[in-house]
Amino acid sequence: MKTTYEIMHGDRKVAWIDTQGHCKIYFKSFMPFNLYLEETDNDIDTLVNNITNFQYWCASRILTLDRQYVKVILNSIGASQSFTDKERANIALSYRCLSLTDIYWVRNKGEKISFADVNLYENHLNNAFVDVSLRGKHLSIHNSHLEKEFTKDLSTNGCYPKAWIRNVDHFQLYKDGGRQIVENEILASKICQCFDCNQIIYSLGEYDGEVVSVSNIMTSKEYSIVSREAFEIYAANKETDPLKYILKLDAYSYYMMNILDYLIGNTDRHWGNWGLLVDNKTNKPISLHPLMDFNQSFNAYDTLEGANCQTVMPSSMTQKEAAIEAVKKIGLNQMAKIEKSWFSGRELDYTMFINRLELLNNNC
């Protein structure tokens, strides 16, 4: 039986698409960045592409299957541990493709329901699934309200245990991965705060007797984020050079990202770990979003070269080369001294950090 879905941006109906691939776009400028649809009556290839693209977009709004405890999470909501976009899309559609990264959602055509009724920013959530997301504990779910609560963690990507927790009137992200991983993220965050860069601040916290890193949410009803990976799809469809666009929009943040990732030895700046901050009023990027995710810091930290730089792909450049290029463009922008005491018991890390810092100072 044919089903028609309405793609919503807040309370704006952006488009509809049915399960046969027919669609109607009302506001092209408000379409999701990584969703491309074409209107047609009977072109089979276009209809198939529309279905495929819609399923891919829906599937992208569920957690990646390499994330720790993912099997427990999916078991807890009675979902299959599926690998196809179609099956993953069906899971996302079961909770209206809601996410804490933006204000897109999906409803059945004709449904009398508003964004205020379903959005994760305003509706009360009771943190019922933290034990599942963060600790891998089993939990049976038989309550539709609790299923909605769980969607905030289903749409949080990454491979380490993490969970969104509502504290009073805002969300905080709790991340585990073991004491060393947590300590790496906290130390890297302290270092990065000594430089002039828009960034997420990570602090030390505790959950269930174990240390975690804690950070505040960067999105809201006013601002969304779009990953570099999602923007690649948008740029390809618009025949736009994505890196040129980013450098024109916010070259300073881009170069600071390359500088800081080199200094702290962050080897996890893949295209899902950085991207654009979007004004929801216009659905247009206004800058890079705050720099985040430092729990893979102090890796490839035994030589000055560092790892390959992931932000400039497909070009081949080491982190050192990218950082030197960056300081020549914008300078080092250090605001405060990095204390040796922060590296207590980590003398080799401190030595490498100082060597990298001196190298960049010499190239400013």
Tab-separated table of C-alpha atoms in Angstrom:
chain	number	residue	atom	x	y	z
A	1	MET	CA	0.000	0.000	0.000
A	2	LYS	CA	1.361	3.426	-0.967
A	3	THR	CA	2.396	5.707	1.871
A	4	THR	CA	3.104	9.409	1.510
A	5	TYR	CA	5.506	11.174	3.851
A	6	GLU	CA	5.797	14.884	4.472
A	7	ILE	CA	9.336	16.159	5.072
A	8	MET	CA	9.149	18.879	7.690
A	9	HIS	CA	11.570	21.613	8.752
A	10	GLY	CA	10.110	22.724	12.052
A	11	ASP	CA	6.517	23.542	11.103
A	12	ARG	CA	7.368	24.215	7.460
A	13	LYS	CA	6.271	21.503	5.030
A	14	VAL	CA	9.271	21.318	2.721
A	15	ALA	CA	8.255	18.429	0.454
A	16	TRP	CA	6.328	15.194	0.233
A	17	ILE	CA	7.375	11.852	-1.187
A	18	ASP	CA	5.492	8.600	-1.540
A	19	THR	CA	6.781	5.036	-1.481
A	20	GLN	CA	6.608	4.885	-5.286
A	21	GLY	CA	9.096	7.751	-5.627
A	22	HIS	CA	6.723	10.525	-6.652
A	23	CYS	CA	7.423	13.775	-4.856
A	24	LYS	CA	6.595	17.446	-4.654
A	25	ILE	CA	9.085	20.044	-3.412
A	26	TYR	CA	7.615	23.222	-1.903
A	27	PHE	CA	10.770	24.927	-0.615
A	28	LYS	CA	13.992	23.900	-2.347
A	29	SER	CA	16.110	26.140	-0.132
A	30	PHE	CA	14.814	24.340	2.969
A	31	MET	CA	15.461	20.808	1.779
A	32	PRO	CA	17.884	18.725	3.877
A	33	PHE	CA	21.452	19.229	2.639
A	34	ASN	CA	21.972	15.511	2.005
A	35	LEU	CA	18.621	14.783	0.354
A	36	TYR	CA	18.189	15.253	-3.389
A	37	LEU	CA	14.774	14.683	-4.969
A	38	GLU	CA	13.429	15.358	-8.465
A	39	GLU	CA	9.799	15.798	-9.416
A	40	THR	CA	8.571	13.489	-12.185
A	41	ASP	CA	5.413	11.698	-13.275
A	42	ASN	CA	6.700	8.486	-14.765
A	43	ASP	CA	10.476	8.434	-15.311
A	44	ILE	CA	11.396	5.127	-13.692
A	45	ASP	CA	15.036	5.971	-13.065
A	46	THR	CA	14.122	9.222	-11.315
A	47	LEU	CA	11.463	7.519	-9.192
A	48	VAL	CA	13.921	4.836	-8.111
A	49	ASN	CA	16.573	7.452	-7.332
A	50	ASN	CA	14.063	9.400	-5.238
A	51	ILE	CA	13.212	6.333	-3.169
A	52	THR	CA	16.875	5.440	-2.763
A	53	ASN	CA	17.856	8.977	-1.763
A	54	PHE	CA	14.998	9.285	0.712
A	55	GLN	CA	15.833	5.968	2.334
A	56	TYR	CA	19.496	6.969	2.566
A	57	TRP	CA	18.563	10.258	4.226
A	58	CYS	CA	16.298	8.528	6.735
A	59	ALA	CA	18.962	5.885	7.414
A	60	SER	CA	21.536	8.614	8.079
A	61	ARG	CA	19.397	9.747	11.007
A	62	ILE	CA	20.016	6.586	12.996
A	63	LEU	CA	23.189	5.666	14.835
A	64	THR	CA	26.017	3.951	12.984
A	65	LEU	CA	26.280	0.236	13.589
A	66	ASP	CA	29.899	0.308	14.723
A	67	ARG	CA	28.937	2.184	17.864
A	68	GLN	CA	29.534	0.261	21.065
A	69	TYR	CA	26.356	-1.267	22.570
A	70	VAL	CA	24.421	-0.720	19.341
A	71	LYS	CA	23.023	-4.263	19.457
A	72	VAL	CA	21.760	-3.692	22.964
A	73	ILE	CA	20.213	-0.373	21.918
A	74	LEU	CA	18.398	-1.887	18.945
A	75	ASN	CA	17.281	-4.899	20.980
A	76	SER	CA	15.876	-2.546	23.593
A	77	ILE	CA	13.472	-0.973	21.108
A	78	GLY	CA	12.664	-4.252	19.385
A	79	ALA	CA	14.428	-3.211	16.165
A	80	SER	CA	16.375	-5.526	13.916
A	81	GLN	CA	20.144	-5.155	13.741
A	82	SER	CA	19.846	-4.198	10.105
A	83	PHE	CA	22.441	-3.107	7.609
A	84	THR	CA	20.359	-2.023	4.603
A	85	ASP	CA	19.301	1.593	4.154
A	86	LYS	CA	15.686	0.497	3.744
A	87	GLU	CA	15.589	-1.301	7.085
A	88	ARG	CA	17.476	1.471	8.866
A	89	ALA	CA	15.150	4.030	7.278
A	90	ASN	CA	12.148	2.172	8.658
A	91	ILE	CA	13.625	2.381	12.148
A	92	ALA	CA	14.171	6.132	11.778
A	93	LEU	CA	10.678	6.623	10.356
A	94	SER	CA	9.223	4.831	13.379
A	95	TYR	CA	10.283	7.844	15.475
A	96	ARG	CA	9.643	10.420	12.719
A	97	CYS	CA	13.357	10.774	11.849
A	98	LEU	CA	13.765	13.124	14.801
A	99	SER	CA	17.279	14.160	15.748
A	100	LEU	CA	19.143	16.525	18.037
A	101	THR	CA	21.300	17.749	15.140
A	102	ASP	CA	18.578	19.723	13.337
A	103	ILE	CA	14.828	20.407	13.175
A	104	TYR	CA	13.899	18.077	10.324
A	105	TRP	CA	11.288	15.405	10.917
A	106	VAL	CA	8.784	13.327	8.951
A	107	ARG	CA	5.054	12.791	9.312
A	108	ASN	CA	2.459	10.905	7.327
A	109	LYS	CA	0.552	13.078	4.879
A	110	GLY	CA	-2.559	14.477	6.487
A	111	GLU	CA	-1.419	13.986	10.072
A	112	LYS	CA	-2.513	16.782	12.381
A	113	ILE	CA	0.662	17.077	14.403
A	114	SER	CA	3.081	19.962	14.866
A	115	PHE	CA	6.770	20.314	15.652
A	116	ALA	CA	5.854	21.472	19.149
A	117	ASP	CA	4.196	18.097	19.729
A	118	VAL	CA	7.238	16.005	18.900
A	119	ASN	CA	10.500	17.967	18.936
A	120	LEU	CA	13.223	16.774	21.286
A	121	TYR	CA	14.213	20.241	22.483
A	122	GLU	CA	10.939	21.096	24.241
A	123	ASN	CA	9.243	17.829	25.084
A	124	HIS	CA	10.126	16.443	28.470
A	125	LEU	CA	12.499	13.481	28.389
A	126	ASN	CA	13.337	11.431	31.436
A	127	ASN	CA	16.798	10.019	30.618
A	128	ALA	CA	15.375	6.498	30.781
A	129	PHE	CA	17.904	5.014	28.372
A	130	VAL	CA	21.211	6.293	29.672
A	131	ASP	CA	22.053	2.899	31.163
A	132	VAL	CA	21.548	1.310	27.750
A	133	SER	CA	23.441	3.887	25.671
A	134	LEU	CA	26.291	4.502	28.089
A	135	ARG	CA	26.690	1.181	29.886
A	136	GLY	CA	25.153	-1.430	27.582
A	137	LYS	CA	22.615	-2.638	30.124
A	138	HIS	CA	19.572	-4.451	28.769
A	139	LEU	CA	16.192	-2.798	29.024
A	140	SER	CA	12.804	-3.857	27.704
A	141	ILE	CA	10.647	-1.113	26.229
A	142	HIS	CA	6.884	-1.311	26.030
A	143	ASN	CA	5.977	2.360	26.275
A	144	SER	CA	5.669	4.712	23.301
A	145	HIS	CA	6.784	7.722	25.360
A	146	LEU	CA	9.977	5.921	26.303
A	147	GLU	CA	10.580	4.972	22.684
A	148	LYS	CA	10.498	8.665	21.779
A	149	GLU	CA	12.918	9.333	24.615
A	150	PHE	CA	15.310	6.878	23.048
A	151	THR	CA	15.420	8.618	19.670
A	152	LYS	CA	17.863	11.238	20.919
A	153	ASP	CA	20.492	8.523	21.437
A	154	LEU	CA	19.615	6.632	18.247
A	155	SER	CA	20.523	9.732	16.241
A	156	THR	CA	23.880	10.292	17.965
A	157	ASN	CA	26.715	8.897	15.865
A	158	GLY	CA	30.150	7.711	16.895
A	159	CYS	CA	31.727	4.469	18.016
A	160	TYR	CA	32.151	5.111	21.756
A	161	PRO	CA	29.394	4.815	24.391
A	162	LYS	CA	27.511	8.082	24.715
A	163	ALA	CA	24.140	9.362	25.831
A	164	TRP	CA	22.243	12.633	25.916
A	165	ILE	CA	21.055	13.624	29.372
A	166	ARG	CA	18.613	16.448	30.024
A	167	ASN	CA	19.781	18.596	32.915
A	168	VAL	CA	17.145	21.133	33.936
A	169	ASP	CA	16.536	22.984	30.647
A	170	HIS	CA	19.296	21.746	28.351
A	171	PHE	CA	20.974	18.592	27.115
A	172	GLN	CA	24.462	17.417	27.956
A	173	LEU	CA	26.375	14.676	26.165
A	174	TYR	CA	28.001	12.069	28.390
A	175	LYS	CA	30.789	10.084	26.702
A	176	ASP	CA	32.610	7.019	27.981
A	177	GLY	CA	35.216	4.757	26.368
A	178	GLY	CA	37.414	4.057	29.363
A	179	ARG	CA	39.422	6.285	31.696
A	180	GLN	CA	42.270	6.909	29.226
A	181	ILE	CA	39.905	7.989	26.443
A	182	VAL	CA	38.018	10.300	28.790
A	183	GLU	CA	41.228	11.801	30.184
A	184	ASN	CA	42.529	12.361	26.657
A	185	GLU	CA	39.415	14.323	25.749
A	186	ILE	CA	39.544	16.447	28.897
A	187	LEU	CA	43.252	17.268	28.455
A	188	ALA	CA	42.809	18.051	24.756
A	189	SER	CA	39.887	20.337	25.584
A	190	LYS	CA	41.954	22.229	28.190
A	191	ILE	CA	44.705	22.752	25.622
A	192	CYS	CA	42.324	23.925	22.906
A	193	GLN	CA	40.776	26.474	25.276
A	194	CYS	CA	44.156	28.224	25.324
A	195	PHE	CA	43.605	29.187	21.671
A	196	ASP	CA	41.100	31.523	20.053
A	197	CYS	CA	38.708	29.019	18.528
A	198	ASN	CA	34.966	28.442	18.694
A	199	GLN	CA	34.747	25.063	20.394
A	200	ILE	CA	32.779	22.706	22.588
A	201	ILE	CA	34.108	22.548	26.157
A	202	TYR	CA	34.566	19.094	27.699
A	203	SER	CA	34.679	18.644	31.457
A	204	LEU	CA	35.158	15.662	33.726
A	205	GLY	CA	32.009	14.012	35.037
A	206	GLU	CA	30.803	10.748	36.494
A	207	TYR	CA	28.057	8.299	35.707
A	208	ASP	CA	27.365	5.062	37.540
A	209	GLY	CA	30.691	5.305	39.339
A	210	GLU	CA	32.734	5.704	36.143
A	211	VAL	CA	34.355	8.813	34.703
A	212	VAL	CA	32.840	10.387	31.592
A	213	SER	CA	33.431	13.544	29.607
A	214	VAL	CA	30.553	16.019	29.664
A	215	SER	CA	29.691	18.703	27.121
A	216	ASN	CA	26.724	20.931	26.332
A	217	ILE	CA	24.597	20.561	23.227
A	218	MET	CA	25.415	22.973	20.380
A	219	THR	CA	22.097	22.748	18.517
A	220	SER	CA	18.689	24.218	19.317
A	221	LYS	CA	15.440	25.177	17.647
A	222	GLU	CA	17.373	28.172	16.269
A	223	TYR	CA	20.559	26.480	15.031
A	224	SER	CA	21.319	23.133	13.384
A	225	ILE	CA	24.500	21.417	12.277
A	226	VAL	CA	25.290	19.807	8.946
A	227	SER	CA	28.201	17.403	8.729
A	228	ARG	CA	30.928	17.845	6.142
A	229	GLU	CA	29.795	14.485	4.767
A	230	ALA	CA	26.229	15.716	4.286
A	231	PHE	CA	27.451	18.971	2.766
A	232	GLU	CA	29.430	16.991	0.182
A	233	ILE	CA	26.144	15.673	-1.221
A	234	TYR	CA	24.671	19.185	-1.337
A	235	ALA	CA	27.773	20.576	-3.043
A	236	ALA	CA	27.817	17.798	-5.636
A	237	ASN	CA	24.188	18.453	-6.568
A	238	LYS	CA	24.825	22.208	-6.735
A	239	GLU	CA	28.101	21.728	-8.652
A	240	THR	CA	29.866	23.679	-5.927
A	241	ASP	CA	33.422	23.123	-4.715
A	242	PRO	CA	32.776	22.312	-1.022
A	243	LEU	CA	36.189	23.326	0.313
A	244	LYS	CA	36.161	26.646	-1.555
A	245	TYR	CA	32.681	27.306	-0.148
A	246	ILE	CA	33.857	26.502	3.395
A	247	LEU	CA	36.953	28.684	3.125
A	248	LYS	CA	34.872	31.596	1.855
A	249	LEU	CA	32.363	31.095	4.666
A	250	ASP	CA	34.717	30.596	7.615
A	251	ALA	CA	38.388	30.126	6.731
A	252	TYR	CA	39.520	31.058	10.241
A	253	SER	CA	37.691	28.174	11.947
A	254	TYR	CA	38.806	25.739	9.269
A	255	TYR	CA	42.472	26.618	9.715
A	256	MET	CA	42.210	26.635	13.532
A	257	MET	CA	40.757	23.130	13.349
A	258	ASN	CA	43.821	21.927	11.448
A	259	ILE	CA	46.174	23.695	13.865
A	260	LEU	CA	44.578	22.294	17.006
A	261	ASP	CA	44.125	18.764	15.652
A	262	TYR	CA	47.845	18.695	14.894
A	263	LEU	CA	48.840	20.041	18.290
A	264	ILE	CA	46.728	17.543	20.240
A	265	GLY	CA	47.265	14.613	17.871
A	266	ASN	CA	43.580	14.159	17.060
A	267	THR	CA	43.272	11.359	14.471
A	268	ASP	CA	39.463	11.276	14.247
A	269	ARG	CA	38.533	14.383	12.261
A	270	HIS	CA	36.502	12.407	9.714
A	271	TRP	CA	33.743	14.094	7.727
A	272	GLY	CA	31.109	13.306	10.324
A	273	ASN	CA	33.150	15.066	13.015
A	274	TRP	CA	33.085	18.577	11.614
A	275	GLY	CA	30.751	20.632	9.510
A	276	LEU	CA	28.557	23.706	9.270
A	277	LEU	CA	26.373	25.662	11.665
A	278	VAL	CA	23.037	26.502	10.036
A	279	ASP	CA	20.557	29.269	10.885
A	280	ASN	CA	17.185	27.543	10.984
A	281	LYS	CA	15.356	30.738	9.978
A	282	THR	CA	16.994	30.652	6.557
A	283	ASN	CA	18.454	27.121	6.404
A	284	LYS	CA	21.755	28.682	5.329
A	285	PRO	CA	25.210	28.025	6.807
A	286	ILE	CA	26.643	30.891	8.845
A	287	SER	CA	29.984	29.379	9.915
A	288	LEU	CA	31.652	26.116	10.763
A	289	HIS	CA	30.039	24.636	13.850
A	290	PRO	CA	32.081	24.663	17.091
A	291	LEU	CA	35.060	22.324	17.103
A	292	MET	CA	34.168	19.119	18.930
A	293	ASP	CA	35.117	15.538	19.721
A	294	PHE	CA	38.642	15.206	21.098
A	295	ASN	CA	38.550	11.676	22.512
A	296	GLN	CA	40.940	10.326	19.879
A	297	SER	CA	43.669	12.807	20.782
A	298	PHE	CA	47.363	12.026	21.390
A	299	ASN	CA	47.397	9.384	18.666
A	300	ALA	CA	50.062	9.247	15.915
A	301	TYR	CA	51.959	11.250	18.505
A	302	ASP	CA	55.373	9.647	18.220
A	303	THR	CA	56.614	11.786	15.322
A	304	LEU	CA	56.285	15.439	14.342
A	305	GLU	CA	54.454	14.555	11.121
A	306	GLY	CA	51.312	13.246	12.765
A	307	ALA	CA	48.630	11.359	10.861
A	308	ASN	CA	47.207	12.130	7.432
A	309	CYS	CA	44.999	15.216	7.512
A	310	GLN	CA	41.389	14.147	6.965
A	311	THR	CA	39.932	17.613	6.436
A	312	VAL	CA	41.655	18.177	3.083
A	313	MET	CA	40.752	14.855	1.431
A	314	PRO	CA	41.107	13.744	-1.304
A	315	SER	CA	44.349	15.742	-1.299
A	316	SER	CA	47.253	14.036	0.441
A	317	MET	CA	48.651	16.135	3.267
A	318	THR	CA	49.958	15.307	6.723
A	319	GLN	CA	48.595	17.018	9.816
A	320	LYS	CA	51.902	18.847	10.155
A	321	GLU	CA	51.702	20.159	6.598
A	322	ALA	CA	48.087	21.244	7.065
A	323	ALA	CA	48.910	22.980	10.351
A	324	ILE	CA	51.900	24.825	8.872
A	325	GLU	CA	49.735	25.988	5.975
A	326	ALA	CA	47.136	27.161	8.516
A	327	VAL	CA	49.489	29.203	10.742
A	328	LYS	CA	50.871	30.919	7.646
A	329	LYS	CA	47.301	31.936	6.789
A	330	ILE	CA	45.998	33.055	10.201
A	331	GLY	CA	48.769	32.763	12.800
A	332	LEU	CA	48.753	30.587	15.921
A	333	ASN	CA	46.232	32.612	17.960
A	334	GLN	CA	47.323	31.328	21.354
A	335	MET	CA	45.674	33.199	24.231
A	336	ALA	CA	46.986	31.415	27.342
A	337	LYS	CA	49.861	29.288	28.522
A	338	ILE	CA	49.619	25.496	28.511
A	339	GLU	CA	50.715	24.241	31.916
A	340	LYS	CA	53.141	21.334	32.178
A	341	SER	CA	51.248	20.137	35.267
A	342	TRP	CA	48.295	19.226	33.061
A	343	PHE	CA	50.446	16.424	31.615
A	344	SER	CA	51.207	14.798	34.973
A	345	GLY	CA	52.546	11.297	34.302
A	346	ARG	CA	52.559	11.977	30.548
A	347	GLU	CA	56.024	13.431	29.997
A	348	LEU	CA	56.385	12.026	26.472
A	349	ASP	CA	53.080	13.608	25.450
A	350	TYR	CA	54.151	16.933	26.903
A	351	THR	CA	57.477	16.816	25.055
A	352	MET	CA	55.765	16.079	21.740
A	353	PHE	CA	53.184	18.813	22.312
A	354	ILE	CA	55.899	21.390	23.032
A	355	ASN	CA	57.859	20.289	19.961
A	356	ARG	CA	54.800	20.681	17.758
A	357	LEU	CA	53.953	24.043	19.303
A	358	GLU	CA	57.484	25.341	18.722
A	359	LEU	CA	57.418	24.085	15.145
A	360	LEU	CA	54.225	26.051	14.424
A	361	ASN	CA	55.546	29.157	16.207
A	362	ASN	CA	58.587	29.030	13.970
A	363	ASN	CA	56.376	28.936	10.861
A	364	CYS	CA	54.025	31.793	11.709
